[in-house]
C-alpha cells in the first residue's frame, strides 16, 4: 500500500475520502483486517482503516441499545455487555482462526460483513439488529441513517444496505444496534449416530416443538472430534441448544430428550460445555487448520443442505458440517474451489448462495467469491454503487 490512512475523526475521514475521490485514488477499506481475505482481491494501492475511530458513544442497558464508533474492538463491547448481563444475540463470529489473521475484530467489521452466528435461525442476522449508521460516502459527505429508537424507520433501507456491503458503499464511522438480555443458563442435547439426512429430519422435528431451540447443528464424524477437545460421544453429533431461566431450561431439556429419543441415543451437555461448543461452531473451528484450502459458506434451504453435500461428493473431495438447522453449510474443499460445480448444484436444488471465504491468491483471482447476481439485481446494485460511490474508490473488485 502506497498510503495508509487512519483518521481520528469522522471529519478527518471525510477529508481523506474527498481528496482521494478528486485524485481517483482507490481505497482498501478495513477495520481490524481480521476478515481481510473475504471476497475477491481489492484493486487499491491505498488503505483506509477505522481503527482510530474507537469507543462506545452511548449505552444505556435499560434501553438495550448501544452506539459505538466503527473501529471499537468487539471485545470492548462484549465486556460492557457482559457487565450488564446483555449480549449481541446474533453471535458475531470470530474469523481469525479460519482466515489465519491476527489483530482485533471491530464492530464496524461485524456489520460490514453481516457476521451472524448459530442463533441466526431464531434471532436474525446482524443486519436485523442494526438500527442506525453513520458513514462517509464516495463524495466525502457524512451520511446518517436510522437512529437509536427501534420505531424510528428513517433511512432504514440504507441501514440494511450497509450491512453486508463489505466496505464497497461507504466508510462506516458509527453503528447503533439493539442488544438482548443474556440467558441465565443453557444446555445442549446431543443425538449420536445420525447420518446427514437423518440429522436433517431430527433438527426439523426439534425446531417444530414448543421448546424454543436456539441452535441446531449437525457435526458429521469427520469433524466431530475437533469439537470440545474430542469429548462428544462417538459417531456423528446432532446438537440442539436450549437457553433461558434454569427452571425453564430443565423442563425443556426433559421434553426435548423425550421427543428426540426416537431418532437415536441422546446425551446432554451442561452450560459450560454448551458455551464452548457453540463458540466453536460459530467460529468454524474444524477448518481453522492453518491452510489456504478453499472454504465455502453456503446458504440453502435447510432440507437441501445434506443433498448438496451428497451430490458434490460424487465429483469433488470435500468436508462439511451444518449449522442453522442444515441451512448453513461450512464446506472445505480438498483441492480446487470447484465453484462451477458447486453453484450448478445449488441452482439445481432450488437456489441459495455460496461465498468463498478462504482460498489461495491464485484461486481468489480466478473465482467469483460472491454469488453472481441476477441481471435485474446486478443493475440495481450498480445504480446504488454509482449513487454512493460514483468514482468507485471503495474496495474496488471486492464483491465482483
Coordinates of C-alpha atoms in Angstrom, one line a residue:
X1 CA 0.0 0.0 0.0
X2 CA 1.4 3.4 -1.0
X3 CA -0.7 5.3 1.5
X4 CA -2.1 4.2 4.8
X5 CA -4.8 6.4 6.4
X6 CA -6.2 6.0 9.9
X7 CA -8.4 9.0 10.6
X8 CA -9.0 10.1 14.2
X9 CA -12.4 11.7 13.5
X10 CA -15.3 11.4 11.1
X11 CA -14.3 14.8 9.6
X12 CA -10.8 13.6 9.0
X13 CA -12.2 10.6 7.2
X14 CA -14.4 12.8 5.1
X15 CA -11.5 15.0 4.1
X16 CA -9.3 12.0 3.1
X17 CA -12.1 10.5 1.0
X18 CA -12.8 13.8 -0.8
X19 CA -9.2 14.1 -1.6
X20 CA -8.9 10.5 -2.8
X21 CA -12.1 10.9 -4.9
X22 CA -10.8 14.0 -6.6
X23 CA -7.5 12.3 -7.4
X24 CA -9.1 9.0 -8.4
X25 CA -7.2 7.1 -5.7
X26 CA -8.9 3.7 -4.9
X27 CA -9.0 2.7 -1.2
X28 CA -8.9 -0.6 0.5
X29 CA -11.5 -0.2 3.4
X30 CA -10.9 -2.1 6.5
X31 CA -11.2 -2.2 10.3
X32 CA -9.1 -4.8 12.2
X33 CA -8.3 -6.7 9.0
X34 CA -9.3 -10.0 10.6
X35 CA -11.6 -10.8 7.6
X36 CA -9.3 -9.2 5.0
X37 CA -9.3 -12.3 2.8
X38 CA -13.1 -12.3 2.3
X39 CA -14.2 -11.7 -1.3
X40 CA -12.0 -11.1 -4.3
X41 CA -8.8 -9.2 -4.3
X42 CA -9.2 -5.4 -3.9
X43 CA -7.6 -3.3 -6.7
X44 CA -6.3 -0.5 -4.5
X45 CA -2.9 0.9 -3.6
X46 CA -4.0 2.9 -0.5
X47 CA -5.7 1.8 2.7
X48 CA -8.3 3.5 4.9
X49 CA -8.9 1.9 8.3
X50 CA -11.3 2.7 11.1
X51 CA -9.2 1.5 14.0
X52 CA -8.6 5.0 15.4
X53 CA -12.4 5.7 15.4
X54 CA -12.9 3.8 18.6
X55 CA -15.0 3.9 21.7
X56 CA -18.6 3.3 23.0
X57 CA -20.5 6.5 22.3
X58 CA -23.8 5.7 24.2
X59 CA -25.0 2.7 26.1
X60 CA -28.0 2.6 28.5
X61 CA -28.6 -1.0 29.5
X62 CA -32.3 -0.2 30.3
X63 CA -32.8 0.9 26.6
X64 CA -31.0 -2.2 25.3
X65 CA -29.4 -0.1 22.6
X66 CA -25.7 0.6 22.1
X67 CA -23.9 3.1 19.9
X68 CA -20.2 2.7 19.1
X69 CA -17.6 4.0 16.7
X70 CA -16.9 1.6 13.9
X71 CA -13.3 0.8 15.0
X72 CA -14.2 -0.2 18.5
X73 CA -13.0 -3.7 19.3
X74 CA -15.7 -6.3 19.7
X75 CA -14.0 -7.4 22.9
X76 CA -14.6 -4.0 24.4
X77 CA -18.3 -4.1 23.5
X78 CA -18.6 -7.6 24.8
X79 CA -17.1 -6.6 28.1
X80 CA -19.5 -3.8 28.5
X81 CA -22.4 -6.1 27.7
X82 CA -21.2 -8.8 30.0
X83 CA -21.1 -6.4 32.9
X84 CA -24.8 -5.7 32.4
X85 CA -26.0 -9.2 31.6
X86 CA -26.6 -8.5 27.9
X87 CA -25.4 -9.8 24.6
X88 CA -25.3 -9.4 20.8
X89 CA -28.0 -12.0 20.1
X90 CA -26.7 -12.7 16.6
X91 CA -23.4 -14.2 17.9
X92 CA -20.9 -12.5 15.6
X93 CA -18.2 -15.0 14.6
X94 CA -14.5 -14.5 15.2
X95 CA -13.0 -15.5 11.8
X96 CA -9.3 -15.1 12.8
X97 CA -8.9 -18.9 13.1
X98 CA -10.2 -19.8 9.6
X99 CA -8.7 -16.7 7.9
X100 CA -5.3 -17.1 9.6
X101 CA -5.3 -13.5 10.6
X102 CA -4.4 -11.6 13.8
X103 CA -5.4 -8.3 15.4
X104 CA -8.8 -7.5 16.9
X105 CA -12.2 -7.7 15.2
X106 CA -14.1 -4.4 15.2
X107 CA -17.8 -3.7 15.5
X108 CA -17.8 -2.0 12.1
X109 CA -16.3 -5.1 10.5
X110 CA -19.0 -7.2 12.1
X111 CA -21.8 -5.2 10.5
X112 CA -19.9 -4.6 7.2
X113 CA -19.6 -8.4 6.8
X114 CA -23.1 -9.1 8.4
X115 CA -21.3 -11.7 10.5
X116 CA -24.0 -13.9 12.1
X117 CA -23.6 -17.0 14.2
X118 CA -25.7 -20.0 15.3
X119 CA -28.6 -18.0 16.8
X120 CA -29.3 -16.6 13.3
X121 CA -32.1 -19.1 12.8
X122 CA -34.1 -17.6 15.7
X123 CA -32.7 -14.2 16.4
X124 CA -32.0 -13.0 12.9
X125 CA -28.8 -11.8 11.2
X126 CA -26.5 -8.9 12.3
X127 CA -28.4 -6.6 9.9
X128 CA -31.6 -7.3 11.7
X129 CA -30.2 -5.8 14.9
X130 CA -28.7 -2.7 13.3
X131 CA -30.7 0.4 14.0
X132 CA -28.6 3.2 12.7
X133 CA -25.3 4.0 11.0
X134 CA -23.0 7.0 10.2
X135 CA -20.7 6.7 7.2
X136 CA -18.8 8.7 4.7
X137 CA -19.9 8.2 1.1
X138 CA -17.7 8.5 -2.0
X139 CA -18.4 12.2 -2.3
X140 CA -16.7 12.7 1.1
X141 CA -20.1 13.5 2.7
X142 CA -21.1 12.3 6.1
X143 CA -24.4 10.4 6.0
X144 CA -26.6 9.5 9.0
X145 CA -29.3 6.9 8.6
X146 CA -31.6 5.4 11.2
X147 CA -31.4 6.1 14.9
X148 CA -31.4 4.8 18.5
X149 CA -35.1 4.1 18.7
X150 CA -36.5 1.0 17.1
X151 CA -39.6 2.7 16.0
X152 CA -37.6 5.3 14.0
X153 CA -37.6 3.9 10.5
X154 CA -35.9 6.9 8.9
X155 CA -33.3 5.6 6.5
X156 CA -34.0 2.0 7.4
X157 CA -33.3 0.7 3.9
X158 CA -29.9 2.5 3.9
X159 CA -29.1 1.0 7.2
X160 CA -29.8 -2.5 5.9
X161 CA -27.9 -1.8 2.7
X162 CA -24.7 -1.0 4.6
X163 CA -24.8 -4.3 6.5
X164 CA -23.0 -6.9 4.4
X165 CA -21.7 -4.4 1.9
X166 CA -18.1 -5.2 2.8
X167 CA -16.9 -1.5 2.6
X168 CA -17.9 -1.1 -1.0
X169 CA -20.6 1.5 -0.5
X170 CA -19.1 3.8 2.2
X171 CA -16.7 4.1 5.1
X172 CA -18.6 3.2 8.3
X173 CA -17.8 5.6 11.2
X174 CA -20.5 4.7 13.8
X175 CA -23.1 2.0 14.4
X176 CA -26.2 1.7 16.6
X177 CA -27.7 -1.7 17.4
X178 CA -30.0 -3.4 19.7
X179 CA -28.8 -5.9 22.4
X180 CA -30.6 -8.6 24.2
X181 CA -30.5 -10.0 27.8
X182 CA -28.1 -12.9 28.3
X183 CA -29.8 -16.2 29.1
X184 CA -29.3 -17.3 32.7
X185 CA -28.2 -20.8 31.7
X186 CA -28.1 -23.1 28.7
X187 CA -27.9 -26.8 27.8
X188 CA -27.3 -28.8 24.6
X189 CA -29.0 -32.1 23.6
X190 CA -26.7 -34.4 21.6
X191 CA -28.1 -37.0 19.3
X192 CA -25.4 -39.5 18.3
X193 CA -25.0 -41.7 15.2
X194 CA -27.3 -40.0 12.7
X195 CA -26.3 -39.6 9.1
X196 CA -26.8 -36.3 7.4
X197 CA -30.3 -37.0 6.1
X198 CA -31.5 -38.4 9.4
X199 CA -30.0 -35.4 11.2
X200 CA -31.8 -33.0 8.9
X201 CA -35.1 -34.7 9.8
X202 CA -34.3 -34.6 13.5
X203 CA -33.4 -30.9 13.5
X204 CA -36.6 -30.1 11.6
X205 CA -38.6 -32.0 14.2
X206 CA -36.9 -30.3 17.1
X207 CA -37.5 -26.8 15.6
X208 CA -41.2 -27.6 15.3
X209 CA -41.5 -28.4 19.0
X210 CA -42.6 -25.7 21.5
X211 CA -39.3 -25.8 23.4
X212 CA -37.5 -22.8 21.8
X213 CA -34.4 -24.4 20.4
X214 CA -31.9 -21.6 19.8
X215 CA -29.2 -23.5 17.9
X216 CA -29.4 -26.6 15.7
X217 CA -26.3 -28.1 14.0
X218 CA -25.0 -31.4 12.7
X219 CA -21.4 -32.4 13.1
X220 CA -20.5 -35.4 10.9
X221 CA -17.9 -37.9 12.1
X222 CA -15.2 -36.2 10.0
X223 CA -15.4 -33.1 12.2
X224 CA -17.0 -34.3 15.5
X225 CA -13.7 -35.0 17.2
X226 CA -12.5 -31.4 16.6
X227 CA -15.2 -30.0 18.9
X228 CA -15.0 -29.9 22.7
X229 CA -11.5 -31.4 22.6
X230 CA -13.0 -34.7 21.3
X231 CA -15.4 -35.1 24.3
X232 CA -18.5 -35.6 22.2
X233 CA -19.8 -39.2 22.1
X234 CA -18.6 -41.4 19.2
X235 CA -20.4 -41.0 15.9
X236 CA -21.9 -38.0 14.1
X237 CA -23.3 -35.5 16.6
X238 CA -26.6 -33.6 16.0
X239 CA -26.7 -30.8 18.6
X240 CA -29.7 -28.8 19.8
X241 CA -29.3 -25.8 22.2
X242 CA -31.8 -24.6 24.8
X243 CA -31.4 -21.3 26.7
X244 CA -33.2 -19.3 29.4
X245 CA -34.0 -19.5 33.1
X246 CA -32.7 -22.5 34.9
X247 CA -36.1 -24.0 35.8
X248 CA -37.4 -23.5 32.2
X249 CA -34.3 -25.0 30.6
X250 CA -34.5 -28.0 32.9
X251 CA -38.1 -28.7 31.9
X252 CA -37.5 -28.1 28.2
X253 CA -34.4 -30.4 28.3
X254 CA -36.6 -33.3 29.5
X255 CA -39.2 -32.6 26.9
X256 CA -36.7 -32.4 24.1
X257 CA -34.9 -35.6 25.2
X258 CA -38.2 -37.5 25.3
X259 CA -39.1 -36.2 21.8
X260 CA -35.7 -36.9 20.3
X261 CA -35.1 -40.3 21.7
X262 CA -36.9 -41.9 18.8
X263 CA -34.1 -40.7 16.5
X264 CA -31.2 -42.3 18.4
X265 CA -29.1 -42.2 21.6
X266 CA -29.3 -38.9 23.5
X267 CA -27.0 -37.2 25.9
X268 CA -26.8 -33.6 27.1
X269 CA -24.2 -31.0 27.9
X270 CA -24.1 -28.6 30.8
X271 CA -23.9 -24.8 30.5
X272 CA -20.1 -24.6 30.4
X273 CA -19.7 -27.3 27.7
X274 CA -22.6 -25.7 25.8
X275 CA -20.9 -22.3 25.8
X276 CA -17.7 -23.7 24.4
X277 CA -19.3 -26.0 21.8
X278 CA -21.4 -23.2 20.2
X279 CA -18.5 -20.8 20.2
X280 CA -16.5 -23.4 18.3
X281 CA -19.4 -23.9 15.9
X282 CA -19.7 -20.1 15.5
X283 CA -16.0 -19.7 14.7
X284 CA -15.9 -22.8 12.3
X285 CA -13.2 -24.4 14.5
X286 CA -12.7 -27.6 12.4
X287 CA -11.4 -25.6 9.5
X288 CA -9.2 -23.2 11.5
X289 CA -6.4 -25.5 10.2
X290 CA -3.7 -23.0 9.1
X291 CA -4.1 -23.9 5.5
X292 CA -5.4 -22.0 2.4
X293 CA -7.7 -24.9 1.4
X294 CA -10.8 -23.4 -0.1
X295 CA -13.6 -22.8 2.4
X296 CA -17.2 -22.0 1.3
X297 CA -20.0 -20.6 3.3
X298 CA -23.1 -22.0 1.6
X299 CA -26.7 -21.0 2.4
X300 CA -29.5 -23.1 1.1
X301 CA -32.9 -24.3 2.3
X302 CA -32.4 -26.5 5.5
X303 CA -33.8 -29.5 3.8
X304 CA -31.4 -29.2 0.9
X305 CA -28.0 -28.9 2.6
X306 CA -27.3 -32.6 3.0
X307 CA -28.4 -33.3 -0.6
X308 CA -26.0 -30.7 -1.9
X309 CA -23.1 -32.2 0.0
X310 CA -24.0 -35.7 -1.1
X311 CA -24.1 -34.6 -4.8
X312 CA -20.8 -32.8 -4.6
X313 CA -19.0 -35.7 -3.0
X314 CA -19.6 -37.6 -6.3
X315 CA -17.4 -35.1 -8.1
X316 CA -15.1 -33.4 -5.6
X317 CA -13.2 -34.0 -2.4
X318 CA -15.0 -32.1 0.4
X319 CA -15.5 -32.0 4.1
X320 CA -18.6 -30.2 5.6
X321 CA -20.7 -29.6 8.7
X322 CA -24.1 -27.9 9.1
X323 CA -25.5 -25.0 11.2
X324 CA -28.8 -23.2 11.1
X325 CA -30.8 -26.5 11.1
X326 CA -28.9 -27.5 8.0
X327 CA -29.4 -24.3 6.0
X328 CA -25.8 -23.1 6.5
X329 CA -23.1 -25.5 5.2
X330 CA -19.5 -24.8 6.0
X331 CA -17.7 -26.7 3.2
X332 CA -13.9 -27.1 2.9
X333 CA -12.6 -28.4 -0.5
X334 CA -9.6 -30.6 -0.5
X335 CA -8.1 -29.1 -3.7
X336 CA -9.7 -26.6 -6.1
X337 CA -12.7 -24.4 -5.1
X338 CA -14.9 -26.2 -7.7
X339 CA -17.1 -23.1 -7.9
X340 CA -18.8 -24.0 -11.2
X341 CA -19.9 -27.5 -9.9
X342 CA -21.0 -26.1 -6.5
X343 CA -23.1 -23.3 -8.0
X344 CA -24.6 -25.6 -10.6
X345 CA -25.9 -28.0 -7.8
X346 CA -27.1 -25.1 -5.7
X347 CA -29.2 -23.9 -8.6
X348 CA -30.5 -27.4 -9.3
X349 CA -31.6 -27.9 -5.7
X350 CA -33.7 -24.7 -5.7
X351 CA -31.3 -21.9 -5.2
X352 CA -29.2 -20.4 -2.5
X353 CA -25.8 -18.7 -2.4
X354 CA -22.2 -19.6 -1.9
X355 CA -19.4 -17.3 -0.6
X356 CA -15.8 -18.3 -1.0
X357 CA -14.5 -17.3 2.4
X358 CA -10.9 -18.6 2.1
X359 CA -8.7 -19.6 -0.8
X360 CA -5.2 -19.2 -2.2
X361 CA -4.4 -15.9 -4.0
X362 CA -4.5 -17.8 -7.3
X363 CA -7.9 -19.2 -6.7
X364 CA -9.3 -15.9 -5.5
X365 CA -8.2 -14.3 -8.7
X366 CA -10.0 -16.9 -10.8
X367 CA -13.2 -17.4 -8.9
X368 CA -16.2 -15.1 -8.2
X369 CA -16.1 -15.1 -4.4
X370 CA -19.7 -13.9 -4.0
X371 CA -22.7 -15.4 -5.7
X372 CA -23.2 -13.8 -9.1
X373 CA -26.3 -11.6 -9.0
X374 CA -29.4 -11.9 -11.3
X375 CA -29.3 -9.3 -14.1
X376 CA -32.0 -7.1 -12.6
X377 CA -30.4 -7.2 -9.1
X378 CA -27.0 -6.5 -10.6
X379 CA -28.3 -3.5 -12.4
X380 CA -29.9 -2.1 -9.2
X381 CA -26.7 -2.8 -7.3
X382 CA -24.7 -0.8 -9.9
X383 CA -27.1 2.1 -9.6
X384 CA -26.8 2.2 -5.8
X385 CA -23.0 1.9 -6.1
X386 CA -23.0 4.8 -8.6
X387 CA -25.0 7.0 -6.2
X388 CA -23.0 6.4 -3.1
X389 CA -19.5 5.8 -4.6
X390 CA -19.6 7.4 -8.1
X391 CA -15.8 7.2 -8.7
X392 CA -15.7 3.6 -7.5
X393 CA -12.9 4.2 -4.9
X394 CA -14.2 1.9 -2.1
X395 CA -12.9 -1.6 -2.2
X396 CA -13.0 -1.9 -6.0
X397 CA -13.3 -5.5 -7.1
X398 CA -14.0 -7.0 -3.7
X399 CA -17.6 -8.1 -4.5
X400 CA -17.2 -8.7 -8.2

